[in-house]
Amino acid sequence: MKKASLKALKIVLPLALGIFLIYISYTQFTENQIEEIKSYLIDANYSWIVLGVSLSFLSHLSRAWRWNYMLKAIGHQPAFLTNVMAIGTGYAMNLIIPRSGEVARAVVVNRVDNVPVDKAIGTIIAERVLDFIILLIITATALLVSGTVIIDFFKERLNTAFAKADSSTILIYGIIALIFTIVVVVLFRYIKPFQKLKNFISGLKDGFNTIWTMQQKWLYLAHTLFIWTMYLLMFYVSIFALPGTTSIPISGILSAFVAGSFAVAFTNGGFGAYPYFIAQVLLLFGVADTLGTSLGWILWTSQTVLVLVYGIVSFVMLSIKNSVSAK
């Protein structure tokens, strides 16, 4: 019962967050602004979006190829097509249940090529660690090239918050923060479920170390750079779909890309959060809220359609392969 409730929460909470962000986003628009967004969506040059989707798909193929370098290091080497189908299935699952795609990928290569599920998941964790480090590097780069734009934004928000709070309120918040820190430390050290989380974090470290000890690590890293280059190029070429976004500076592009990447982790495939976060970041760089929201929805919709089509095709191909193997 508890497991079923937990699974339901994993689906409902991110979805609810996405719906909430859509609600607060569109309640601030007037009818004229909503019509303006519609006109942006209708008049967009979708040839740039098709190019962006193509670049994104190349990154998926590269991810499938890259995966075999690590699987080979543990004594397994599924067919490239198997990896392509596994990744497509995993991406589609992530739209329904966040972070479930990793398990789905492992199950596919297990059923098709008998790769142990635990070992497959270990390789996926290792690649996620490396991808997260790349994202952090891009985040740091975005902060550096944006100058004081983002830092000033947070400073302004903090100054506003503290200006409205008296010394007693600040003291209360400080005590709450201290208690929260103590509770987290105790949970991590003594409570069993949190001990599992601690072990999981340790596993991430081990997975990352695996990358540096395998034979074809440089090819693995080369594919990693290619994957993230395709991600960035996908985002970059897509800004040309709308005339008003073609002048966004590199700092704005990187910052919006980072915001969108983190948004995907908060909701089901970035539903609601992706367009909202991108619009809010682009506001800092002088892009109108309606224009930023339009770009965000175009990007999110195109990538979601790609994942759905890719996932469905992968599922059908797996079904055909399994039926043929059964005969």
GROMACS .gro file of C-alpha atoms in nm:
model
  327
    1MET     CA    1   0.000   0.000   0.000
    2LYS     CA    2   0.280   0.239   0.093
    3LYS     CA    3   0.471   0.159  -0.227
    4ALA     CA    4   0.159   0.221  -0.435
    5SER     CA    5   0.102   0.554  -0.262
    6LEU     CA    6   0.464   0.652  -0.315
    7LYS     CA    7   0.444   0.570  -0.686
    8ALA     CA    8   0.125   0.773  -0.714
    9LEU     CA    9   0.291   1.070  -0.544
   10LYS     CA   10   0.588   1.048  -0.782
   11ILE     CA   11   0.345   1.098  -1.069
   12VAL     CA   12   0.093   1.336  -0.914
   13LEU     CA   13   0.322   1.582  -0.732
   14PRO     CA   14   0.545   1.678  -1.029
   15LEU     CA   15   0.235   1.696  -1.249
   16ALA     CA   16   0.060   1.917  -0.992
   17LEU     CA   17   0.365   2.144  -0.979
   18GLY     CA   18   0.358   2.177  -1.357
   19ILE     CA   19  -0.014   2.262  -1.358
   20PHE     CA   20   0.042   2.516  -1.080
   21LEU     CA   21   0.323   2.688  -1.275
   22ILE     CA   22   0.103   2.702  -1.585
   23TYR     CA   23  -0.173   2.856  -1.375
   24ILE     CA   24   0.041   3.129  -1.217
   25SER     CA   25   0.203   3.195  -1.554
   26TYR     CA   26  -0.117   3.251  -1.750
   27THR     CA   27  -0.322   3.427  -1.484
   28GLN     CA   28  -0.074   3.715  -1.506
   29PHE     CA   29  -0.141   3.761  -1.880
   30THR     CA   30  -0.418   3.982  -2.019
   31GLU     CA   31  -0.638   3.860  -2.304
   32ASN     CA   32  -0.432   4.067  -2.549
   33GLN     CA   33  -0.110   3.908  -2.423
   34ILE     CA   34  -0.256   3.559  -2.462
   35GLU     CA   35  -0.354   3.645  -2.820
   36GLU     CA   36   0.002   3.771  -2.870
   37ILE     CA   37   0.141   3.435  -2.752
   38LYS     CA   38  -0.094   3.253  -2.990
   39SER     CA   39   0.027   3.466  -3.280
   40TYR     CA   40   0.390   3.388  -3.193
   41LEU     CA   41   0.313   3.016  -3.191
   42ILE     CA   42   0.128   3.032  -3.524
   43ASP     CA   43   0.381   3.253  -3.707
   44ALA     CA   44   0.697   3.078  -3.582
   45ASN     CA   45   0.944   2.947  -3.841
   46TYR     CA   46   0.927   2.578  -3.759
   47SER     CA   47   1.205   2.481  -3.998
   48TRP     CA   48   1.447   2.589  -3.722
   49ILE     CA   49   1.258   2.371  -3.476
   50VAL     CA   50   1.286   2.071  -3.710
   51LEU     CA   51   1.662   2.133  -3.726
   52GLY     CA   52   1.673   2.154  -3.346
   53VAL     CA   53   1.480   1.828  -3.309
   54SER     CA   54   1.720   1.660  -3.555
   55LEU     CA   55   2.020   1.772  -3.350
   56SER     CA   56   1.851   1.646  -3.036
   57PHE     CA   57   1.792   1.306  -3.195
   58LEU     CA   58   2.160   1.287  -3.290
   59SER     CA   59   2.241   1.330  -2.921
   60HIS     CA   60   2.014   1.033  -2.840
   61LEU     CA   61   2.194   0.816  -3.095
   62SER     CA   62   2.529   0.924  -2.952
   63ARG     CA   63   2.406   0.837  -2.602
   64ALA     CA   64   2.314   0.488  -2.725
   65TRP     CA   65   2.661   0.444  -2.877
   66ARG     CA   66   2.834   0.584  -2.569
   67TRP     CA   67   2.652   0.342  -2.340
   68ASN     CA   68   2.819   0.043  -2.501
   69TYR     CA   69   3.166   0.164  -2.398
   70MET     CA   70   3.072   0.121  -2.033
   71LEU     CA   71   2.867  -0.195  -2.085
   72LYS     CA   72   3.167  -0.347  -2.266
   73ALA     CA   73   3.381  -0.262  -1.963
   74ILE     CA   74   3.159  -0.486  -1.747
   75GLY     CA   75   3.159  -0.772  -1.999
   76HIS     CA   76   2.847  -0.698  -2.207
   77GLN     CA   77   2.792  -0.541  -2.548
   78PRO     CA   78   2.430  -0.519  -2.666
   79ALA     CA   79   2.354  -0.432  -3.027
   80PHE     CA   80   2.350  -0.059  -3.101
   81LEU     CA   81   1.983  -0.083  -3.204
   82THR     CA   82   1.899  -0.239  -2.867
   83ASN     CA   83   2.053   0.059  -2.689
   84VAL     CA   84   1.866   0.299  -2.916
   85MET     CA   85   1.535   0.129  -2.831
   86ALA     CA   86   1.619   0.112  -2.461
   87ILE     CA   87   1.694   0.485  -2.444
   88GLY     CA   88   1.380   0.572  -2.641
   89THR     CA   89   1.170   0.364  -2.403
   90GLY     CA   90   1.341   0.523  -2.103
   91TYR     CA   91   1.280   0.879  -2.221
   92ALA     CA   92   0.913   0.805  -2.282
   93MET     CA   93   0.878   0.652  -1.933
   94ASN     CA   94   1.029   0.966  -1.779
   95LEU     CA   95   0.736   1.166  -1.916
   96ILE     CA   96   0.499   0.953  -1.708
   97ILE     CA   97   0.705   0.884  -1.395
   98PRO     CA   98   1.010   1.108  -1.338
   99ARG     CA   99   1.340   0.913  -1.316
  100SER     CA  100   1.171   0.582  -1.405
  101GLY     CA  101   1.344   0.581  -1.743
  102GLU     CA  102   1.673   0.463  -1.597
  103VAL     CA  103   1.512   0.142  -1.472
  104ALA     CA  104   1.325   0.097  -1.801
  105ARG     CA  105   1.654   0.120  -1.994
  106ALA     CA  106   1.813  -0.143  -1.775
  107VAL     CA  107   1.514  -0.377  -1.808
  108VAL     CA  108   1.520  -0.353  -2.190
  109VAL     CA  109   1.887  -0.453  -2.226
  110ASN     CA  110   1.830  -0.726  -1.969
  111ARG     CA  111   1.543  -0.882  -2.161
  112VAL     CA  112   1.700  -0.845  -2.505
  113ASP     CA  113   2.070  -0.912  -2.433
  114ASN     CA  114   2.069  -1.057  -2.079
  115VAL     CA  115   2.262  -0.766  -1.923
  116PRO     CA  116   2.211  -0.788  -1.543
  117VAL     CA  117   1.973  -0.513  -1.434
  118ASP     CA  118   2.188  -0.402  -1.139
  119LYS     CA  119   2.499  -0.369  -1.357
  120ALA     CA  120   2.306  -0.181  -1.626
  121ILE     CA  121   2.168   0.061  -1.368
  122GLY     CA  122   2.522   0.113  -1.235
  123THR     CA  123   2.641   0.224  -1.579
  124ILE     CA  124   2.341   0.456  -1.613
  125ILE     CA  125   2.413   0.613  -1.273
  126ALA     CA  126   2.774   0.670  -1.380
  127GLU     CA  127   2.668   0.849  -1.698
  128ARG     CA  128   2.417   1.060  -1.504
  129VAL     CA  129   2.694   1.171  -1.270
  130LEU     CA  130   2.910   1.280  -1.562
  131ASP     CA  131   2.618   1.454  -1.733
  132PHE     CA  132   2.537   1.638  -1.410
  133ILE     CA  133   2.898   1.758  -1.383
  134ILE     CA  134   2.880   1.887  -1.743
  135LEU     CA  135   2.556   2.069  -1.658
  136LEU     CA  136   2.723   2.226  -1.353
  137ILE     CA  137   3.011   2.345  -1.575
  138ILE     CA  138   2.761   2.501  -1.817
  139THR     CA  139   2.581   2.659  -1.521
  140ALA     CA  140   2.905   2.811  -1.394
  141THR     CA  141   2.985   2.935  -1.745
  142ALA     CA  142   2.639   3.093  -1.773
  143LEU     CA  143   2.694   3.277  -1.443
  144LEU     CA  144   3.035   3.400  -1.554
  145VAL     CA  145   2.932   3.527  -1.898
  146SER     CA  146   2.609   3.685  -1.772
  147GLY     CA  147   2.810   3.923  -1.556
  148THR     CA  148   2.601   4.070  -1.277
  149VAL     CA  149   2.259   4.013  -1.436
  150ILE     CA  150   2.168   3.695  -1.246
  151ILE     CA  151   2.362   3.784  -0.929
  152ASP     CA  152   2.190   4.124  -0.911
  153PHE     CA  153   1.854   3.953  -0.955
  154PHE     CA  154   1.909   3.731  -0.650
  155LYS     CA  155   2.057   4.018  -0.450
  156GLU     CA  156   1.749   4.226  -0.521
  157ARG     CA  157   1.518   3.944  -0.413
  158LEU     CA  158   1.717   3.884  -0.091
  159ASN     CA  159   1.733   4.253  -0.008
  160THR     CA  160   1.358   4.282  -0.061
  161ALA     CA  161   1.293   3.980   0.160
  162PHE     CA  162   1.518   4.102   0.443
  163ALA     CA  163   1.387   4.458   0.417
  164LYS     CA  164   1.040   4.330   0.500
  165ALA     CA  165   1.163   4.119   0.793
  166ASP     CA  166   1.252   4.250   1.138
  167SER     CA  167   1.538   4.112   1.352
  168SER     CA  168   1.312   3.869   1.540
  169THR     CA  169   1.185   3.718   1.213
  170ILE     CA  170   1.541   3.674   1.086
  171LEU     CA  171   1.635   3.508   1.417
  172ILE     CA  172   1.342   3.267   1.388
  173TYR     CA  173   1.443   3.175   1.033
  174GLY     CA  174   1.800   3.120   1.153
  175ILE     CA  175   1.685   2.886   1.430
  176ILE     CA  176   1.462   2.694   1.185
  177ALA     CA  177   1.756   2.657   0.945
  178LEU     CA  178   1.979   2.529   1.227
  179ILE     CA  179   1.719   2.276   1.344
  180PHE     CA  180   1.664   2.162   0.985
  181THR     CA  181   2.039   2.109   0.939
  182ILE     CA  182   2.065   1.906   1.260
  183VAL     CA  183   1.765   1.690   1.160
  184VAL     CA  184   1.913   1.621   0.815
  185VAL     CA  185   2.248   1.521   0.969
  186VAL     CA  186   2.078   1.286   1.218
  187LEU     CA  187   1.860   1.131   0.946
  188PHE     CA  188   2.158   1.067   0.722
  189ARG     CA  189   2.359   0.906   1.000
  190TYR     CA  190   2.106   0.697   1.187
  191ILE     CA  191   1.777   0.646   1.001
  192LYS     CA  192   1.774   0.346   0.767
  193PRO     CA  193   1.596   0.496   0.461
  194PHE     CA  194   1.834   0.792   0.468
  195GLN     CA  195   2.125   0.555   0.512
  196LYS     CA  196   2.018   0.406   0.179
  197LEU     CA  197   2.029   0.754   0.029
  198LYS     CA  198   2.378   0.799   0.170
  199ASN     CA  199   2.481   0.468   0.014
  200PHE     CA  200   2.326   0.580  -0.315
  201ILE     CA  201   2.535   0.897  -0.314
  202SER     CA  202   2.841   0.684  -0.243
  203GLY     CA  203   2.741   0.470  -0.540
  204LEU     CA  204   2.739   0.779  -0.760
  205LYS     CA  205   3.099   0.842  -0.662
  206ASP     CA  206   3.193   0.482  -0.744
  207GLY     CA  207   3.015   0.506  -1.077
  208PHE     CA  208   3.206   0.818  -1.171
  209ASN     CA  209   3.535   0.651  -1.080
  210THR     CA  210   3.444   0.365  -1.316
  211ILE     CA  211   3.453   0.604  -1.612
  212TRP     CA  212   3.819   0.685  -1.549
  213THR     CA  213   3.927   0.323  -1.519
  214MET     CA  214   3.771   0.180  -1.835
  215GLN     CA  215   3.975   0.130  -2.152
  216GLN     CA  216   3.776   0.348  -2.392
  217LYS     CA  217   3.724   0.640  -2.157
  218TRP     CA  218   3.837   0.902  -2.411
  219LEU     CA  219   3.581   0.786  -2.666
  220TYR     CA  220   3.322   0.787  -2.388
  221LEU     CA  221   3.414   1.146  -2.297
  222ALA     CA  222   3.417   1.248  -2.665
  223HIS     CA  223   3.057   1.125  -2.701
  224THR     CA  224   2.966   1.310  -2.383
  225LEU     CA  225   3.096   1.636  -2.531
  226PHE     CA  226   2.911   1.563  -2.856
  227ILE     CA  227   2.584   1.498  -2.669
  228TRP     CA  228   2.598   1.826  -2.479
  229THR     CA  229   2.710   2.018  -2.788
  230MET     CA  230   2.398   1.888  -2.966
  231TYR     CA  231   2.183   1.993  -2.669
  232LEU     CA  232   2.325   2.345  -2.679
  233LEU     CA  233   2.299   2.371  -3.059
  234MET     CA  234   1.939   2.248  -3.042
  235PHE     CA  235   1.855   2.530  -2.805
  236TYR     CA  236   2.056   2.786  -3.002
  237VAL     CA  237   1.906   2.718  -3.347
  238SER     CA  238   1.555   2.716  -3.198
  239ILE     CA  239   1.576   3.084  -3.100
  240PHE     CA  240   1.567   3.172  -3.472
  241ALA     CA  241   1.212   3.037  -3.491
  242LEU     CA  242   1.085   3.367  -3.349
  243PRO     CA  243   1.211   3.702  -3.487
  244GLY     CA  244   1.207   3.862  -3.143
  245THR     CA  245   1.442   3.607  -2.988
  246THR     CA  246   1.721   3.611  -3.248
  247SER     CA  247   1.908   3.883  -3.061
  248ILE     CA  248   1.928   3.702  -2.727
  249PRO     CA  249   2.291   3.722  -2.606
  250ILE     CA  250   2.496   3.406  -2.548
  251SER     CA  251   2.470   3.467  -2.172
  252GLY     CA  252   2.090   3.462  -2.200
  253ILE     CA  253   2.091   3.148  -2.414
  254LEU     CA  254   2.315   2.961  -2.169
  255SER     CA  255   2.116   3.079  -1.867
  256ALA     CA  256   1.783   2.979  -2.024
  257PHE     CA  257   1.929   2.644  -2.130
  258VAL     CA  258   2.039   2.574  -1.771
  259ALA     CA  259   1.699   2.679  -1.633
  260GLY     CA  260   1.522   2.448  -1.877
  261SER     CA  261   1.755   2.158  -1.796
  262PHE     CA  262   1.684   2.183  -1.423
  263ALA     CA  263   1.311   2.232  -1.488
  264VAL     CA  264   1.293   1.889  -1.651
  265ALA     CA  265   1.400   1.735  -1.318
  266PHE     CA  266   1.119   1.904  -1.124
  267THR     CA  267   0.817   1.796  -1.327
  268ASN     CA  268   0.713   1.522  -1.571
  269GLY     CA  269   0.947   1.596  -1.861
  270GLY     CA  270   0.946   1.967  -1.773
  271PHE     CA  271   0.567   2.001  -1.806
  272GLY     CA  272   0.472   2.355  -1.708
  273ALA     CA  273   0.808   2.426  -1.546
  274TYR     CA  274   1.019   2.433  -1.865
  275PRO     CA  275   0.835   2.721  -2.041
  276TYR     CA  276   0.790   2.910  -1.713
  277PHE     CA  277   1.156   2.893  -1.607
  278ILE     CA  278   1.281   2.988  -1.953
  279ALA     CA  279   1.046   3.287  -1.972
  280GLN     CA  280   1.151   3.408  -1.626
  281VAL     CA  281   1.522   3.383  -1.707
  282LEU     CA  282   1.486   3.554  -2.046
  283LEU     CA  283   1.305   3.841  -1.873
  284LEU     CA  284   1.639   3.925  -1.709
  285PHE     CA  285   1.789   3.969  -2.056
  286GLY     CA  286   1.519   4.200  -2.189
  287VAL     CA  287   1.295   3.943  -2.359
  288ALA     CA  288   0.924   4.010  -2.312
  289ASP     CA  289   0.737   3.760  -2.097
  290THR     CA  290   0.498   3.669  -2.379
  291LEU     CA  291   0.787   3.609  -2.620
  292GLY     CA  292   0.988   3.405  -2.370
  293THR     CA  293   0.682   3.197  -2.281
  294SER     CA  294   0.615   3.130  -2.650
  295LEU     CA  295   0.974   3.016  -2.707
  296GLY     CA  296   0.958   2.797  -2.397
  297TRP     CA  297   0.641   2.621  -2.512
  298ILE     CA  298   0.774   2.573  -2.866
  299LEU     CA  299   1.093   2.415  -2.730
  300TRP     CA  300   0.912   2.197  -2.477
  301THR     CA  301   0.644   2.080  -2.724
  302SER     CA  302   0.894   1.993  -2.997
  303GLN     CA  303   1.116   1.794  -2.763
  304THR     CA  304   0.819   1.620  -2.602
  305VAL     CA  305   0.681   1.519  -2.944
  306LEU     CA  306   1.027   1.383  -3.033
  307VAL     CA  307   1.041   1.179  -2.711
  308LEU     CA  308   0.686   1.045  -2.760
  309VAL     CA  309   0.744   0.943  -3.123
  310TYR     CA  310   1.088   0.801  -3.040
  311GLY     CA  311   0.944   0.613  -2.741
  312ILE     CA  312   0.647   0.470  -2.932
  313VAL     CA  313   0.866   0.357  -3.225
  314SER     CA  314   1.112   0.199  -2.979
  315PHE     CA  315   0.831   0.017  -2.798
  316VAL     CA  316   0.687  -0.115  -3.125
  317MET     CA  317   1.030  -0.229  -3.245
  318LEU     CA  318   1.091  -0.406  -2.914
  319SER     CA  319   0.755  -0.581  -2.940
  320ILE     CA  320   0.835  -0.698  -3.293
  321LYS     CA  321   1.182  -0.814  -3.188
  322ASN     CA  322   1.044  -1.007  -2.892
  323SER     CA  323   0.774  -1.173  -3.101
  324VAL     CA  324   1.029  -1.277  -3.364
  325SER     CA  325   1.262  -1.412  -3.093
  326ALA     CA  326   0.977  -1.608  -2.937
  327LYS     CA  327   0.926  -1.795  -3.265
   0.00000   0.00000   0.00000
